[in-house]
Short mmCIF file of C-alpha atoms and ligand atoms in Angstrom, two decimals:
data_model
loop_
_atom_site.label_atom_id
_atom_site.label_comp_id
_atom_site.label_asym_id
_atom_site.label_seq_id
_atom_site.Cartn_x
_atom_site.Cartn_y
_atom_site.Cartn_z
CA MET A 1 131.88 123.40 23.21
CA ARG A 2 129.98 121.04 20.89
CA ALA A 3 129.83 118.31 23.49
CA LEU A 4 128.13 120.61 26.01
CA GLU A 5 125.60 121.64 23.37
CA GLU A 6 124.97 117.99 22.53
CA LEU A 7 124.46 117.25 26.20
CA ARG A 8 122.01 120.16 26.42
CA SER A 9 120.04 118.79 23.46
CA GLU A 10 119.89 115.41 25.13
CA ALA A 11 118.70 116.96 28.40
CA LEU A 12 116.01 118.99 26.64
CA GLY A 13 114.36 115.77 25.52
CA CYS A 14 114.97 113.83 28.72
CA THR A 15 112.18 111.69 30.19
CA ARG A 16 114.32 109.67 32.60
CA CYS A 17 112.22 110.61 35.63
CA ALA A 18 108.73 111.75 36.55
CA LEU A 19 109.71 115.43 36.73
CA ALA A 20 109.67 115.52 32.91
CA ALA A 21 105.87 115.33 32.84
CA GLN A 22 105.33 118.54 34.82
CA ARG A 23 108.09 120.82 33.63
CA THR A 24 107.57 123.90 31.49
CA GLN A 25 111.23 123.87 30.41
CA VAL A 26 114.34 121.88 31.14
CA VAL A 27 116.80 124.12 32.99
CA PHE A 28 120.06 122.67 31.74
CA GLY A 29 122.63 125.25 32.81
CA THR A 30 124.01 128.54 31.66
CA GLY A 31 127.12 130.70 31.52
CA ASP A 32 130.66 130.46 30.25
CA PRO A 33 131.25 126.90 28.97
CA SER A 34 134.92 127.18 29.92
CA ALA A 35 134.41 128.96 33.24
CA ASP A 36 136.90 128.57 36.09
CA LEU A 37 134.04 128.75 38.58
CA MET A 38 130.97 126.53 38.50
CA LEU A 39 128.02 127.05 40.85
CA VAL A 40 125.69 124.12 41.51
CA GLY A 41 122.24 124.53 43.06
CA GLU A 42 119.46 122.12 43.86
CA GLY A 43 116.84 122.42 41.18
CA PRO A 44 114.75 124.94 39.27
CA GLY A 45 111.99 126.84 41.05
CA ARG A 46 108.98 128.47 39.42
CA ASP A 47 110.91 131.39 37.91
CA GLU A 48 113.60 129.11 36.50
CA ASP A 49 111.06 126.64 35.08
CA LEU A 50 109.46 129.52 33.20
CA ALA A 51 112.72 131.15 32.09
CA GLY A 52 114.64 127.96 31.27
CA GLU A 53 117.62 129.38 33.13
CA PRO A 54 118.97 128.61 36.62
CA PHE A 55 118.92 131.08 39.50
CA VAL A 56 116.91 133.88 37.94
CA GLY A 57 114.66 134.47 40.99
CA ARG A 58 115.40 136.03 44.40
CA SER A 59 117.99 133.41 45.35
CA GLY A 60 119.73 134.03 42.06
CA LYS A 61 119.90 137.77 42.57
CA LEU A 62 121.51 137.25 45.98
CA LEU A 63 123.92 134.68 44.57
CA GLU A 64 124.91 137.03 41.77
CA THR A 65 125.55 139.87 44.23
CA LEU A 66 127.63 137.70 46.56
CA VAL A 67 129.74 136.23 43.76
CA ALA A 68 130.37 139.72 42.36
CA GLN A 69 131.26 141.17 45.77
CA GLU A 70 133.40 138.33 47.15
CA ILE A 71 134.94 136.84 44.00
CA GLY A 72 134.70 139.73 41.55
CA LEU A 73 133.07 137.62 38.85
CA ALA A 74 129.96 138.44 36.85
CA ARG A 75 127.29 135.80 36.39
CA SER A 76 128.24 135.51 32.71
CA SER A 77 131.82 134.51 33.67
CA CYS A 78 130.62 131.53 35.74
CA TYR A 79 128.84 128.36 34.72
CA ILE A 80 125.64 127.73 36.69
CA ALA A 81 123.74 124.44 36.91
CA ASN A 82 121.54 122.43 39.24
CA VAL A 83 121.42 118.87 40.56
CA VAL A 84 118.05 118.29 38.88
CA LYS A 85 117.24 120.01 35.63
CA CYS A 86 113.44 119.99 35.95
CA ARG A 87 111.34 121.70 38.61
CA PRO A 88 110.03 119.48 41.39
CA PRO A 89 106.31 120.27 41.81
CA SER A 90 105.58 122.93 44.46
CA ASN A 91 109.35 123.24 44.98
CA ARG A 92 109.48 120.02 47.00
CA ASP A 93 112.86 118.38 47.55
CA PRO A 94 114.01 116.25 44.63
CA LEU A 95 113.53 112.53 45.30
CA PRO A 96 116.54 110.18 45.38
CA GLU A 97 115.50 108.57 42.08
CA GLU A 98 115.21 112.00 40.44
CA VAL A 99 118.68 112.97 41.67
CA GLU A 100 120.09 109.67 40.40
CA ALA A 101 118.38 110.00 37.01
CA CYS A 102 119.85 113.48 36.54
CA ARG A 103 123.30 112.83 38.03
CA PRO A 104 124.97 111.88 34.71
CA PHE A 105 124.07 115.30 33.28
CA LEU A 106 125.71 117.17 36.15
CA GLU A 107 128.77 114.91 36.15
CA ALA A 108 129.18 115.42 32.40
CA GLN A 109 128.75 119.19 32.77
CA ILE A 110 131.57 119.26 35.33
CA GLU A 111 133.81 117.18 33.06
CA LEU A 112 133.10 119.28 29.98
CA VAL A 113 133.29 122.72 31.59
CA ALA A 114 136.28 121.53 33.64
CA PRO A 115 136.16 124.39 36.15
CA ARG A 116 138.95 124.92 38.67
CA VAL A 117 136.47 125.37 41.51
CA VAL A 118 132.93 124.08 42.03
CA VAL A 119 130.82 125.82 44.69
CA THR A 120 127.93 123.62 45.81
CA LEU A 121 124.93 125.51 47.16
CA GLY A 122 123.12 123.68 49.95
CA ASN A 123 122.61 120.08 50.97
CA PHE A 124 121.62 118.44 47.71
CA ALA A 125 124.55 119.51 45.55
CA SER A 126 127.08 119.16 48.38
CA ARG A 127 125.95 115.69 49.41
CA LEU A 128 125.73 114.42 45.84
CA LEU A 129 129.17 115.58 44.74
CA LEU A 130 130.88 114.66 48.01
CA GLY A 131 129.09 111.30 48.24
CA THR A 132 127.97 111.85 51.82
CA THR A 133 124.78 112.23 53.85
CA GLU A 134 126.37 114.87 56.10
CA GLY A 135 124.56 118.21 56.30
CA ILE A 136 125.82 121.47 54.84
CA THR A 137 126.49 123.08 58.23
CA ARG A 138 129.09 120.40 58.94
CA LEU A 139 130.43 120.16 55.39
CA ARG A 140 131.05 123.85 54.80
CA GLY A 141 134.00 125.89 56.08
CA ARG A 142 136.65 123.97 54.15
CA SER A 143 137.42 122.80 50.63
CA TYR A 144 137.59 119.30 49.16
CA GLN A 145 139.06 117.74 46.02
CA LEU A 146 136.73 116.09 43.56
CA PRO A 147 138.19 112.65 42.88
CA ASN A 148 139.87 112.18 39.46
CA LEU A 149 139.11 115.64 38.13
CA GLY A 150 141.58 117.87 39.99
CA VAL A 151 138.71 120.19 40.83
CA HIS A 152 138.35 121.99 44.16
CA LEU A 153 134.92 121.80 45.73
CA VAL A 154 133.71 124.44 48.18
CA PRO A 155 130.37 123.65 49.84
CA THR A 156 128.27 126.54 51.07
CA TYR A 157 124.72 127.32 52.09
CA HIS A 158 121.98 127.69 49.52
CA PRO A 159 121.20 131.38 48.96
CA ALA A 160 117.53 130.65 49.83
CA ALA A 161 118.77 129.72 53.31
CA ALA A 162 120.56 133.06 53.56
CA LEU A 163 117.34 134.82 52.51
CA ARG A 164 115.40 132.89 55.17
CA ALA A 165 117.85 132.69 58.02
CA GLY A 166 119.68 135.99 57.73
CA ALA A 167 122.99 137.38 58.91
CA THR A 168 124.89 134.36 60.22
CA VAL A 169 124.21 132.22 57.16
CA LEU A 170 125.00 135.15 54.89
CA ALA A 171 128.34 135.72 56.65
CA GLY A 172 129.11 132.01 56.27
CA MET A 173 128.35 132.17 52.56
CA ARG A 174 130.61 135.18 52.13
CA ALA A 175 133.45 133.39 53.92
CA ASP A 176 133.00 130.30 51.72
CA LEU A 177 133.09 132.42 48.57
CA VAL A 178 136.31 134.07 49.77
CA ARG A 179 137.72 130.54 50.13
CA ALA A 180 136.64 129.80 46.56
CA LYS A 181 138.35 132.97 45.36
CA MET A 182 141.61 131.98 47.07
CA LEU A 183 141.47 128.65 45.27
CA LEU A 184 140.72 130.36 41.97
CA ASP A 185 143.68 132.65 42.61
CA GLY A 186 145.93 129.63 42.93
CA ALA A 187 146.01 128.65 46.61
CA SER A 188 145.69 124.89 47.24
N1 LIG B 201 117.29 127.29 43.58
C1 LIG B 201 118.12 126.39 43.02
O1 LIG B 201 118.66 125.53 43.69
N2 LIG B 201 118.37 126.50 41.72
C2 LIG B 201 117.81 127.42 40.96
O2 LIG B 201 118.07 127.43 39.77
C3 LIG B 201 116.94 128.34 41.57
C4 LIG B 201 116.69 128.26 42.88
#
């Protein structure tokens, strides 16, 4: 696990993009460093910037509940990270140059944790890891293989969208997490 800790140290001092100037803390990632399931969000919000940990606010509580109910895994058994590790001011979308600057950290996290399944939450993580500009509504509902790594990728909605949009999005998220569980259980 040394390599992941080294990567974290590097990230904590990162000034590769303008987000560094306004952060309270770098939100590198958290959880089991050899997890089978990795969850990837967009970027830290206010709560995460203060806590230094991803998905600790309302979205995180919903995510935790859904993963426990549909997959049977506790938060501590997963690895959780974001596309960008520093909070975009006022929770704006991360800019393309910010996503690009941070991409090597996420790619290295995936390589080092080497999960069996990555669940991408929302447009930013799904588009980045699938290398597409397609939206989440079209991308979700099936699984993909991450090139070279033998990792399954399951795109789903961001939990903030489920909090905003309600029952249909929530049902879609549940279905996607069931798909992730099947893949974790050995289906291909
Ligand atoms: N939303 C995200 O995408 N990531 C977090 O860590 C929190 C909210």
